[in-house]
Coordinates of C-alpha atoms and ligand atoms in Angstrom, one line a residue:
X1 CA 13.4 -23.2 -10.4
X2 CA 12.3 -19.8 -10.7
X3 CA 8.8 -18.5 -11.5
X4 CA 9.7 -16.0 -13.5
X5 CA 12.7 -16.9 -15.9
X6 CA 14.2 -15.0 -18.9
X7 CA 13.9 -16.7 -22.2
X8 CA 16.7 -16.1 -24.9
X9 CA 15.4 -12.6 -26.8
X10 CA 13.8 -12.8 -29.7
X11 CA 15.6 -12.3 -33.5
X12 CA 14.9 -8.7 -33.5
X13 CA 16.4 -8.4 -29.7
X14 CA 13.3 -8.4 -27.5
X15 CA 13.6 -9.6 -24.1
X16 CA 11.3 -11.6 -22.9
X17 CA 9.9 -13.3 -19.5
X18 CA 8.6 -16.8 -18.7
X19 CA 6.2 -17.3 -15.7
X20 CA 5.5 -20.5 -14.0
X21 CA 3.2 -21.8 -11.7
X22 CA 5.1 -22.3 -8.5
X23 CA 3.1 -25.3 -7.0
X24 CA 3.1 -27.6 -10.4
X25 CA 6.1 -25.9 -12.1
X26 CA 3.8 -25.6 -15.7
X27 CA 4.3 -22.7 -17.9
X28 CA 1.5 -20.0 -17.4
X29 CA 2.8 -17.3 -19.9
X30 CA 5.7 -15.5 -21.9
X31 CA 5.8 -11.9 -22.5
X32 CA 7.5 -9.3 -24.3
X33 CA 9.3 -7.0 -22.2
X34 CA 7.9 -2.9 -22.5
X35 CA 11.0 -1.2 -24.1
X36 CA 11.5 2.3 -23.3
X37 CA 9.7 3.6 -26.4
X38 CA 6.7 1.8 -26.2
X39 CA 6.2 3.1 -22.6
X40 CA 6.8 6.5 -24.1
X41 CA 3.9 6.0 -27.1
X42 CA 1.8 4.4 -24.5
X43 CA 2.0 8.0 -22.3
X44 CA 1.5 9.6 -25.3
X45 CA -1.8 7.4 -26.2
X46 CA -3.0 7.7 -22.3
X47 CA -2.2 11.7 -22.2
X48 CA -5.0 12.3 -25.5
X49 CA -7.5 9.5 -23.3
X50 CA -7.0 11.3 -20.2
X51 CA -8.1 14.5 -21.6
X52 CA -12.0 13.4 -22.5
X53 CA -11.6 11.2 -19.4
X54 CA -11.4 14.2 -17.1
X55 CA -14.2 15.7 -18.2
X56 CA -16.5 13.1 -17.4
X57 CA -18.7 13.3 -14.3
X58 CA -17.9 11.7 -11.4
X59 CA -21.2 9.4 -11.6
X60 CA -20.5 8.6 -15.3
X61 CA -16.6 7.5 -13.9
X62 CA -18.0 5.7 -11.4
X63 CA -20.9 3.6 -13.5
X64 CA -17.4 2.2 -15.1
X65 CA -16.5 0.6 -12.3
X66 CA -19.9 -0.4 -11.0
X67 CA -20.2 -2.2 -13.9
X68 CA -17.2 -3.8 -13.4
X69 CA -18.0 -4.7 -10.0
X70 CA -20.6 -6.9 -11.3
X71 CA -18.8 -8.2 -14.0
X72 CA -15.9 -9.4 -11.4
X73 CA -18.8 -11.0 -9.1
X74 CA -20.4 -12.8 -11.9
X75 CA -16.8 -14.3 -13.2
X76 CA -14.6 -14.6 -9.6
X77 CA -14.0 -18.3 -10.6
X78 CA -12.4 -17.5 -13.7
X79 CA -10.1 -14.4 -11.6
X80 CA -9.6 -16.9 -9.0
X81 CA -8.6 -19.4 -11.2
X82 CA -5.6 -16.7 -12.8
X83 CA -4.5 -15.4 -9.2
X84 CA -4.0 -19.4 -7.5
X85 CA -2.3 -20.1 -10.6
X86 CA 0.6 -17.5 -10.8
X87 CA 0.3 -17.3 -6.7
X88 CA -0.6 -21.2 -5.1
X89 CA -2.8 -19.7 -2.7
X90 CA -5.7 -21.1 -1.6
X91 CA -8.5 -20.1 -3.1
X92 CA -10.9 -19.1 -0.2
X93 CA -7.9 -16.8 0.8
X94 CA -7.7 -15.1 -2.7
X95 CA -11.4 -14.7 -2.5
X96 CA -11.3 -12.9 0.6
X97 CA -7.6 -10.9 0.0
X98 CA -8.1 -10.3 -3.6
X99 CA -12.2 -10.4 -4.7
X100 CA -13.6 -9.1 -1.6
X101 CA -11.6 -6.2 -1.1
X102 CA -11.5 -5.6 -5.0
X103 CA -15.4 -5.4 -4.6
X104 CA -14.9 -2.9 -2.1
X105 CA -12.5 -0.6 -3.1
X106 CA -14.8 -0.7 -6.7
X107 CA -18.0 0.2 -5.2
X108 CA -16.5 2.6 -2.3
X109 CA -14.2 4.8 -4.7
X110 CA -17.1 4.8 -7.3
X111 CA -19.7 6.1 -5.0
X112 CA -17.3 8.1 -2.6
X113 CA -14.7 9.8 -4.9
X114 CA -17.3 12.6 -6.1
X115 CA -18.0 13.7 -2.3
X116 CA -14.5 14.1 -1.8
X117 CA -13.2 15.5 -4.9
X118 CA -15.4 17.5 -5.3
X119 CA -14.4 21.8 -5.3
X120 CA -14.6 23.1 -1.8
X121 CA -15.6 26.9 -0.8
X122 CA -12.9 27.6 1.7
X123 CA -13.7 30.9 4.0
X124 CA -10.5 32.9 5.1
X125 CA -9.3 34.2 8.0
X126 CA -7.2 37.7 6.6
X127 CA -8.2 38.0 3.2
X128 CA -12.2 38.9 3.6
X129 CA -11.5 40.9 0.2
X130 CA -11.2 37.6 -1.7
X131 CA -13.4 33.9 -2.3
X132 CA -11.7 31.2 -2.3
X133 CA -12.3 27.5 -3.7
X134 CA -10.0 24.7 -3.3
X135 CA -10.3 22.8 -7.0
X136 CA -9.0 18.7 -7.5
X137 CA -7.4 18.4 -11.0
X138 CA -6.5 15.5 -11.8
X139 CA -2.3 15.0 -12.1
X140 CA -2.7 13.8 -16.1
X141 CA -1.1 10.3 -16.6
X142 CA -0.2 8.1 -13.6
X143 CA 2.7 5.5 -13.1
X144 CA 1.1 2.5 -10.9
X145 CA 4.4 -0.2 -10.5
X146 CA 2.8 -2.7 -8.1
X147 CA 4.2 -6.2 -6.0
X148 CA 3.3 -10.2 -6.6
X149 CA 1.9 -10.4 -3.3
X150 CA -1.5 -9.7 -3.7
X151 CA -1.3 -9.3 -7.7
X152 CA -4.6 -8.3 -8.1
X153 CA -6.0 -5.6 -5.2
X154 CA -2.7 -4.2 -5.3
X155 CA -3.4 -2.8 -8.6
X156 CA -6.7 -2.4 -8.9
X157 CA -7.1 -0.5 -5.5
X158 CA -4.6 2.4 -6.5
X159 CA -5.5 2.2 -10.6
X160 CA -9.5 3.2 -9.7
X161 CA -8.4 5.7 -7.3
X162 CA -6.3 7.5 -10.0
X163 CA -8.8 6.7 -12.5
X164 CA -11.7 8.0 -10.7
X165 CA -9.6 11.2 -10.3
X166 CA -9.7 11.6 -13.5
X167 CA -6.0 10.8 -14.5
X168 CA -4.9 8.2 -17.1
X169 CA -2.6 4.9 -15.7
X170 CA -0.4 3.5 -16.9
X171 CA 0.1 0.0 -14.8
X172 CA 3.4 -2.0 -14.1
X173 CA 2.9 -5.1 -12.7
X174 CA 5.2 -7.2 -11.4
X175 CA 7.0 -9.3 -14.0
X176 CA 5.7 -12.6 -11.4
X177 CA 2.3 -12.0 -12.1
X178 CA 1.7 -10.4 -15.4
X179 CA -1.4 -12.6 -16.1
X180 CA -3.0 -11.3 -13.3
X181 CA -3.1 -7.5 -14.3
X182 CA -4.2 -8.3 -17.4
X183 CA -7.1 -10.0 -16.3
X184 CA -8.2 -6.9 -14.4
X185 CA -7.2 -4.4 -17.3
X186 CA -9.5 -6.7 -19.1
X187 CA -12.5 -6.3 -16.8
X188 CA -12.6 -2.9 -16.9
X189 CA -12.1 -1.8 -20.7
X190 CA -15.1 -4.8 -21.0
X191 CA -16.9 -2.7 -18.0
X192 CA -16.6 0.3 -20.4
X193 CA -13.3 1.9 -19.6
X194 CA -12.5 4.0 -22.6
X195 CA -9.8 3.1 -24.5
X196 CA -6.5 3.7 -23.8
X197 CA -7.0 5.2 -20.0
X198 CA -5.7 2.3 -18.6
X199 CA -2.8 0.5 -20.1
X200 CA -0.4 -2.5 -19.1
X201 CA 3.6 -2.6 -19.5
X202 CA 4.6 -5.6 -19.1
X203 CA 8.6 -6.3 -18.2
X204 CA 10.6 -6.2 -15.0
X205 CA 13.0 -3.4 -13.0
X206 CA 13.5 -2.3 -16.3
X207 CA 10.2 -1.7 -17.8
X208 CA 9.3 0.1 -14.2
X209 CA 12.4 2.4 -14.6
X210 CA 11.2 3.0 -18.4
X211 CA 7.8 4.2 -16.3
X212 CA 9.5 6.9 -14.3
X213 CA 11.7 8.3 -17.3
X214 CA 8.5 8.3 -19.6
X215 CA 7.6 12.0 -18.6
X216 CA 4.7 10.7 -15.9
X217 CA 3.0 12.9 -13.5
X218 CA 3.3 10.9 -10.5
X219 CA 4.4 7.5 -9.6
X220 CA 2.1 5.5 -7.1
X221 CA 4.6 2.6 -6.2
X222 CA 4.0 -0.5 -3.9
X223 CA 7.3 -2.9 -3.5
X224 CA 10.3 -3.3 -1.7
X225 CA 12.2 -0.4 0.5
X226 CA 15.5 -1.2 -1.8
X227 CA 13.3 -0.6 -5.2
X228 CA 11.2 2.1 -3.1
X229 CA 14.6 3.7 -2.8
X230 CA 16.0 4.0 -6.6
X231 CA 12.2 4.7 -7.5
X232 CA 12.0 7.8 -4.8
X233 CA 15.5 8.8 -6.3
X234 CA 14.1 8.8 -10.2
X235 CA 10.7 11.1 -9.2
X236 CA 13.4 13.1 -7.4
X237 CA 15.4 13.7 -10.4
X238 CA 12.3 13.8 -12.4
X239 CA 10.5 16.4 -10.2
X240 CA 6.7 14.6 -9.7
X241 CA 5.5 12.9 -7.4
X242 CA 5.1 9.7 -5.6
X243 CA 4.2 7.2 -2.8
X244 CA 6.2 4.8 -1.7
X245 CA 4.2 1.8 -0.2
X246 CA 7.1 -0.6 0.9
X247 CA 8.2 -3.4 3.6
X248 CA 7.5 -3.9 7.0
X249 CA 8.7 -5.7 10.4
X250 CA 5.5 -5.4 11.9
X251 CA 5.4 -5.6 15.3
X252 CA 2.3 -7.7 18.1
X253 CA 2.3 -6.3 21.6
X254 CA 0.3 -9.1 23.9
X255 CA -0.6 -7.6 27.3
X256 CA -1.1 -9.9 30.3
X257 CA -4.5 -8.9 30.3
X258 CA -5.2 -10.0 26.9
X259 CA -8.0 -12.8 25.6
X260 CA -5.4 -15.8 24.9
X261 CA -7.6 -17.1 22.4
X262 CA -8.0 -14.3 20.4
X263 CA -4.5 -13.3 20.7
X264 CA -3.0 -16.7 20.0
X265 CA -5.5 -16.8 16.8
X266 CA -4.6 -13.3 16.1
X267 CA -0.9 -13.6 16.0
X268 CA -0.6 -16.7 13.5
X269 CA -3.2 -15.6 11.2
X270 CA -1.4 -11.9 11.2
X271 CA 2.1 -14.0 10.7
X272 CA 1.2 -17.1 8.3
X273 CA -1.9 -15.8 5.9
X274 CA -0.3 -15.7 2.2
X275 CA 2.0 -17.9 3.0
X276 CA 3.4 -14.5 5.3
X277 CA 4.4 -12.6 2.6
X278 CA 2.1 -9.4 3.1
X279 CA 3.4 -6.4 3.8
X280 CA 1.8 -5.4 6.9
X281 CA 2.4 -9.3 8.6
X282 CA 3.1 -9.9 11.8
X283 CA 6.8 -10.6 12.4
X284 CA 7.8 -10.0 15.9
X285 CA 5.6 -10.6 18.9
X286 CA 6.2 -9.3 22.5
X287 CA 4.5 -11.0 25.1
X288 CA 4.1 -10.2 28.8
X289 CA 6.1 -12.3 31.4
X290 CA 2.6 -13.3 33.0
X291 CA 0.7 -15.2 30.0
X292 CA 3.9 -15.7 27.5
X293 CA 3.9 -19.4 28.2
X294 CA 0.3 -19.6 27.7
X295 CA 0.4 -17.8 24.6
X296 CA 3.5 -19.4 23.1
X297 CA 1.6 -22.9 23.8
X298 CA -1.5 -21.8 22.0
X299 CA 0.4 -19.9 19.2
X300 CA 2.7 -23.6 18.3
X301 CA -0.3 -25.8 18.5
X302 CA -2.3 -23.8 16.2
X303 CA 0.8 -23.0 14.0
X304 CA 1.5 -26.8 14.4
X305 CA -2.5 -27.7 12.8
X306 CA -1.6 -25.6 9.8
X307 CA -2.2 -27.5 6.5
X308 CA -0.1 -27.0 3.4
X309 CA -0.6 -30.0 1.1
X310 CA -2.0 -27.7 -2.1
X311 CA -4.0 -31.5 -3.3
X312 CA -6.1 -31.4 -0.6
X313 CA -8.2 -28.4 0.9
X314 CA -4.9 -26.2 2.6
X315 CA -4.4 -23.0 4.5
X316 CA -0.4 -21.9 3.5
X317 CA 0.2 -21.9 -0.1
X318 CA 3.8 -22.0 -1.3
X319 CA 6.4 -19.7 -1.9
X320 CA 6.3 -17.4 -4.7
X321 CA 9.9 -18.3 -6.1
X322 CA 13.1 -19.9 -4.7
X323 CA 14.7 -16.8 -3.9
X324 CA 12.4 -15.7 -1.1
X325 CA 12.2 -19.3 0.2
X326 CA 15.9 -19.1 0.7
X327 CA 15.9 -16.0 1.7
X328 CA 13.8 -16.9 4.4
X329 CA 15.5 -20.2 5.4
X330 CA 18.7 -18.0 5.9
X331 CA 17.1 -16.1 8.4
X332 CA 16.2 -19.0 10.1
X333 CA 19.1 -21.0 9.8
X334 CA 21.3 -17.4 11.3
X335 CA 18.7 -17.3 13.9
X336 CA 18.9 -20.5 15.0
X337 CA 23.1 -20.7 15.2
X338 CA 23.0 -17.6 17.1
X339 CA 21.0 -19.4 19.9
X340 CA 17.3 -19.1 19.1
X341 CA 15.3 -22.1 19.0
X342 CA 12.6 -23.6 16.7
X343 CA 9.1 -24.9 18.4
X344 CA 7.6 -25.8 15.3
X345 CA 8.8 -26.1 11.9
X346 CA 11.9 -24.7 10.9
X347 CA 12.6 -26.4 7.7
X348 CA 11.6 -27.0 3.8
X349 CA 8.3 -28.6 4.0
X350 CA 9.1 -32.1 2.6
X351 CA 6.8 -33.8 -0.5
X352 CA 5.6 -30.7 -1.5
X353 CA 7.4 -29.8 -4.3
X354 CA 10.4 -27.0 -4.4
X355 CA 8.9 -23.8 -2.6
X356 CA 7.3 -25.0 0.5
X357 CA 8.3 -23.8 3.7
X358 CA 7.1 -25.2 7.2
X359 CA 5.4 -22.9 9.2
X360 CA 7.5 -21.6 12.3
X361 CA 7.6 -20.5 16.0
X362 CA 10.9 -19.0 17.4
X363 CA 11.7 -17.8 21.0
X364 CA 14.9 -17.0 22.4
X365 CA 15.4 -14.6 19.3
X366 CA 17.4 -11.0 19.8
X367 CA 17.2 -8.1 17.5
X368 CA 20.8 -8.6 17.0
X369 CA 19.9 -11.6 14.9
X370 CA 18.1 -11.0 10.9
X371 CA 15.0 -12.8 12.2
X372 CA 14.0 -9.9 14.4
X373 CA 15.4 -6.8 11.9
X374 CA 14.9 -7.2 8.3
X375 CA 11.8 -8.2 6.8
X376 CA 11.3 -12.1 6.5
X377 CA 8.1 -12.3 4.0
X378 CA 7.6 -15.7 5.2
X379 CA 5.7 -17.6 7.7
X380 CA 7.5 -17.4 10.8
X381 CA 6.8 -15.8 14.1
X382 CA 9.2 -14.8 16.5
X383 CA 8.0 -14.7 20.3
X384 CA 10.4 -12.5 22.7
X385 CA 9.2 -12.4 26.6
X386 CA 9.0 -9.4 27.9
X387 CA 8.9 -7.7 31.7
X388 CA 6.1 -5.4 30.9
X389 CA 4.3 -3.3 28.1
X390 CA 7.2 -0.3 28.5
X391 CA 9.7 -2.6 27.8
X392 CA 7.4 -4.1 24.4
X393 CA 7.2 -0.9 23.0
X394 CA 10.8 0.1 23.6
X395 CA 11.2 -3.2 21.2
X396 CA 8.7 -2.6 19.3
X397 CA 9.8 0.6 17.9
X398 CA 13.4 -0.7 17.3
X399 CA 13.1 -0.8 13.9
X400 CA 13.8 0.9 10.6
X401 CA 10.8 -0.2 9.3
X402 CA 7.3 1.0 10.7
X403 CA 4.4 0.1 8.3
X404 CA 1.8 -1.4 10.8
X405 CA 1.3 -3.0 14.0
X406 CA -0.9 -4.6 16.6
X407 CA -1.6 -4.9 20.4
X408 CA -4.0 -7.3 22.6
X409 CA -5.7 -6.3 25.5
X410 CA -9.2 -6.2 27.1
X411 CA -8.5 -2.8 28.0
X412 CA -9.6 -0.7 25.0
X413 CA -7.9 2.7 26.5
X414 CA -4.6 0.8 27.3
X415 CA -4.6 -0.5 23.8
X416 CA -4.7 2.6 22.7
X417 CA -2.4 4.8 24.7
X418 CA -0.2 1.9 23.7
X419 CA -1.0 2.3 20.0
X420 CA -0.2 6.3 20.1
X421 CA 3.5 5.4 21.2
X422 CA 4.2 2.6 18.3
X423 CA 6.1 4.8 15.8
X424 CA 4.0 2.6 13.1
X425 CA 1.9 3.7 10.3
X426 CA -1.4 2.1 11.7
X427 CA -2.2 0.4 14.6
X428 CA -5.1 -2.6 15.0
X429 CA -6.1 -3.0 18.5
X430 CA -7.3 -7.1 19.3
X431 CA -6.6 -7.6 15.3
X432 CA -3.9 -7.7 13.2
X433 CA -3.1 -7.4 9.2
X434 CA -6.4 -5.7 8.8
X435 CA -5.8 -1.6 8.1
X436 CA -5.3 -1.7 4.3
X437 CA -8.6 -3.0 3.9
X438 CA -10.7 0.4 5.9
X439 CA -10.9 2.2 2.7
X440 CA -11.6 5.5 5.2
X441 CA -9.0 5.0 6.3
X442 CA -4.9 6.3 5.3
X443 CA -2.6 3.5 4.7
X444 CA 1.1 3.9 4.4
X445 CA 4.4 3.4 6.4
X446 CA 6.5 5.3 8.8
X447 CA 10.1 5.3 8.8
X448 CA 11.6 3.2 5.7
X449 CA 8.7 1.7 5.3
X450 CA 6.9 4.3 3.0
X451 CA 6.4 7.6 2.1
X452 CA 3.3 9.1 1.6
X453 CA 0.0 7.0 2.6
X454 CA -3.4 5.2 0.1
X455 CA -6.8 5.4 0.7
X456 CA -8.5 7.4 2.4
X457 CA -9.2 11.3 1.4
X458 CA -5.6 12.1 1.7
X459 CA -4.7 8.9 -0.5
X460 CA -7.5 9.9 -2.8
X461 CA -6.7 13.7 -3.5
X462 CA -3.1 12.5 -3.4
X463 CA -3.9 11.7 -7.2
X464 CA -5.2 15.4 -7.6
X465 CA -3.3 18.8 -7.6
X466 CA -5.1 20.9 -5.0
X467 CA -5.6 23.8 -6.5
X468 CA -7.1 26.8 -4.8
X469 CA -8.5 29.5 -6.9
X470 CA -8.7 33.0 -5.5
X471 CA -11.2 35.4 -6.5
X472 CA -11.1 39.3 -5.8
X473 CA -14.5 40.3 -4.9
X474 CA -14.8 43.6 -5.3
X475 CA -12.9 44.8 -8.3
X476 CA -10.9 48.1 -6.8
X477 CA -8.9 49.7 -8.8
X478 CA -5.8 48.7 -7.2
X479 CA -4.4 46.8 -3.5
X480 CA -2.9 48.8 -1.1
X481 CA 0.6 47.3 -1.7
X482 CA 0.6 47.6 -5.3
X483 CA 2.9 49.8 -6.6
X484 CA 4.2 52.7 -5.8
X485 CA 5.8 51.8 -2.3
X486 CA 5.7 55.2 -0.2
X487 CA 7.2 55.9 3.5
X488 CA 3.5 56.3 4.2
X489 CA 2.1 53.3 2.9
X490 CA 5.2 51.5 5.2
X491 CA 3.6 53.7 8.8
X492 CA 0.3 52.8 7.9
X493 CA 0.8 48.8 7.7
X494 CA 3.2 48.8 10.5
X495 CA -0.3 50.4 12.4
X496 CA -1.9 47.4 10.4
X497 CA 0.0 45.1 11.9
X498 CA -0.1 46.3 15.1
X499 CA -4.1 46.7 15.4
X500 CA -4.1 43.1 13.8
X501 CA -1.8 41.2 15.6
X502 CA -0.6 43.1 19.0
X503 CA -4.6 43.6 20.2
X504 CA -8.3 42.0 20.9
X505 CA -8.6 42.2 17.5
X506 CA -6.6 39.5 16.5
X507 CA -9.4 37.2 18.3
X508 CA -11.3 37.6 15.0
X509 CA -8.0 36.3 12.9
X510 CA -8.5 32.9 14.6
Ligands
NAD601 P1 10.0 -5.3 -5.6 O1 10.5 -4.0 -5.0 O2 11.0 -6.3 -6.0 O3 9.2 -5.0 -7.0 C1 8.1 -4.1 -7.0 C2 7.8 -3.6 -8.4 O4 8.9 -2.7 -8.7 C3 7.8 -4.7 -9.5 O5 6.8 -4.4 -10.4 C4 9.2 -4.6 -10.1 O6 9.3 -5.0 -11.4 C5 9.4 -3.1 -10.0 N1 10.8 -2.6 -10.1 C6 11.9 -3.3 -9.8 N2 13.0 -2.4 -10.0 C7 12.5 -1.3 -10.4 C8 13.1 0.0 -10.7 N3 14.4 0.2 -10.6 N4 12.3 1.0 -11.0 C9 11.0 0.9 -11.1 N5 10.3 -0.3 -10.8 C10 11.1 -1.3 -10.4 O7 9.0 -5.9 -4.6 P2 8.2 -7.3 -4.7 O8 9.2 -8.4 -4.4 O9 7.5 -7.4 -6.0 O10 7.1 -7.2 -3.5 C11 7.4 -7.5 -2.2 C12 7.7 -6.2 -1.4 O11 6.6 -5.3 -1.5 C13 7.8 -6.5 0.1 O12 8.9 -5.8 0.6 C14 6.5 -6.0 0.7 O13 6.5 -5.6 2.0 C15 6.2 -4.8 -0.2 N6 4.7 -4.5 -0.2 C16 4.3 -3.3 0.4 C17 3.0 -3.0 0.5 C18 2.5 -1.8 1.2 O14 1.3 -1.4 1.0 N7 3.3 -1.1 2.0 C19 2.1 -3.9 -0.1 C20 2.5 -5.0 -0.7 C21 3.8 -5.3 -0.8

């Protein structure tokens, strides 16, 4: 059964969409898809919002989404309640992947934004003659087309960045987890939002598509590299904008010096939190010769102890839908006939209903084999053996991918000369599956596995046209270049240049 299901359309031809909840199967909600020219009257509605929007200060913006801080703290049962149901996760996981971060990016954007938005005098090197200032306008209205697996921070984190840029959104969720979205569009017009500024369209591919073509000014997307691909391809054609915030194979180095425990513990939490399906989760380890039976004993027992029954108090959750179950059972079933073998689970989780998966440790794995190439988005952790760290990060960066990865060691300055060879987006040193969450910090992929980065000041002015303003100070009556060009105007410069660029002088052009 899948989660989300067409129904047949409606008498006047509307398509619509069925979710269910994938641990007990019930019907959650039915929606209308967003047709192409209600996405187009909704741009139009958000473009007139936008414009009052932008003119507020950056304190008023952010009181908005103080407020709504609060108003998320006082009611996390209820937003809890929305994401287990169109997810299965467990709900101490949702509170710490969804509410806590949510929290953070609310409170961090609404006090930091203003800092560093805000217009910057930039002194220049040649042009003494002129001021300059560096001014952020906000882009107008945004496209935000966001994933099911982590329904709620992964559109509230880029939709108050924009926001508090000062652009209009308009939010696609995925069709998997409409209810979800809503709930935060919800908390923020209640927080004080004005109207219009932030808008759902609900539907699939289709609605997303409808998005692009609408006549945005940039497209923030967070997905898959296939639909990263056609949407990169649409902004092209359309001329604006976007980030691409897509899959992973993320890669664990474990040095022979590294704390077992912590590495053991750090590898299947990085591997099997949501159920695996993150973006930035751990799906290949390399382990040193010296401590890779050690490790690959701690790893299985600990993978082993995981607990998935969903009527009892449970760590894995289930799959989102059928197809990524299967998916990920193919993987392992390829692996497994081309010679690698299973430690620990390996199989549909029996009793459990129809989208449980068993979590699982593989070794004798090659990167000739799915397992080790594509991206799994499920809970299963490959362990290669390896002669030494070279040889790790050879592997390592044998990929396509590069969104994140990790490496263990007690030796913080090998971590880290390791880290700056790992052709990888971001790199956690003795962690793993953590980087989204340093709102400092830029977050995006390398390789197919994004373009452009979140978060961060780059992430944040990414929502902003940077727009330097160049002011003549002294009002002569005209630059030497202007017209008439003359032989001696052409003898003179050539002097220029020389005196500039060919002497000490040019120590002051630094
Ligand atoms: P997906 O690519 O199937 O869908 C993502 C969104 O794109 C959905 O809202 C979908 O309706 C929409 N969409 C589909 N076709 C479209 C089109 N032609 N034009 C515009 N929009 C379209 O991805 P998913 O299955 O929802 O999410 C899982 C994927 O997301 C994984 O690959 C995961 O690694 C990735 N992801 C990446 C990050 C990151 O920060 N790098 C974070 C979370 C998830």
């Amino acid at each position: 059964m899948a989660i989300v299901e067409p129904l047949p359309p409606t008498d006047d031809g509307r398509r619509q969409l069925q979710v269910r909840n994938p641990i007990t199967n019930e019907i959650l909600e039915q929606n209308l898809v967003t047709n192409l020219a209600e996405v187009l009257e909704a741009v139009e509605r958000a473009r007139a919002a936008q414009e009052a929007w932008s003119a507020w200060s950056f304190k008023a913006r952010g009181a908005v989404f103080l407020r709504a801080m609060e108003l998320l703290i006082a009611r996390r049962e209820s937003v809890i309640d929305h994401i287990v149901a169109e997810t299965g996760r467990s709900r101490l996981e949702t509170l710490f992947m969804e509410i806590f971060p949510a929290c953070d990016a609310l409170h961090f954007f609404a006090n930091r934004a203003g800092k560093i938005l805000k217009d910057r005098t930039v002194s220049l090197h040649l042009m003494k003659m002129k001021k300059a200032k560096l001014v952020y306008q906000p882009l107008g209205v945004v496209g935000v087309i966001t994933p099911w697996n982590g329904p709620f921070i992964m559109c509230l984190n880029p939709c108050v960045q924009a926001l508090m840029a000062g652009n209009a959104v308009l939010l696609k969720p995925s069709e998997v987890t409409p209810g979800t979205a809503r709930v935060f569009a919800e908390l923020l017009q209640e927080a004080g939002l004005p109207e219009n500024l932030l808008q759902v369209v609900q539907g699939d591919g289709e609605t997303g598509a409808a998005v692009i073509e609408a006549g945005v000014d940039k497209i923030s997307f967070t997905g898959s590299v296939s639909t990263g691909r056609k949407v990169g391809e649409s902004c092209g054609r359309a001329l604006i904008p976007c980030t691409l915030e897509l899959g992973g194979k993320d890669a664990m180095i474990i040095c022979a010096d590294a704390d077992l425990e912590r590495a053991a513990g750090g590898a299947v939490f990085g591997a099997m939190f949501n159920n695996g399906q993150y973006c930035s989760s751990t799906e290949r380890v390399y382990v040193v010769d010296a401590i890779a039976d050690a490790f690959t004993e701690q790893v299985v027992a600990r993978v082993a102890a995981l607990r998935q029954d969903p009527d009892q108090e449970y760590d894995l959750g289930p799959f989102i839908f059928q197809r990524q179950l299967s998916k990920v059972e193919a993987q392992v079933d390829a692996a497994v006939s081309a010679g690698a073998k299973v430690l620990v689970g390996g199989r549909r989780a029996e009793g459990l209903g129809e989208h449980f998966f068993e979590p699982t440790v593989l070794v004798d794995v090659t990167h000739e084999m799915a397992i080790m190439c594509e991206e799994t988005f499920g809970p299963v952790l490959p362990i290669v053996r390896v002669r030494d760290e070279d040889e790790a990060i050879r592997l390592a960066n044998d990929t396509k991918y590069g969104l994140g990865a990790s490496v263990f060691t007690k030796d913080k300055k090998r971590g880290e000369a390791i880290a700056r060879r790992l052709r990888a987006g971001s790199v956690s040193i003795n962690d793993a599956a953590i980087t989204y969450g340093a709102l400092e910090l830029p977050f995006g992929g390398w390789n197919e596995s994004g373009v452009g980065q979140v978060n961060g000041e780059s992430g944040l002015r990414g929502y902003c046209h940077a727009q330097p303003i160049l002011i003549d100070r002294f009002g002569l009556a005209a630059e030497y270049v202007w017209f008439p060009y003359t032989a001696e105007k052409f003898e003179k410069l050539v002097k220029g240049i020389f005196w500039m660029f060919q002497t000490p002088l040019r120590w002051f052009l630094r």
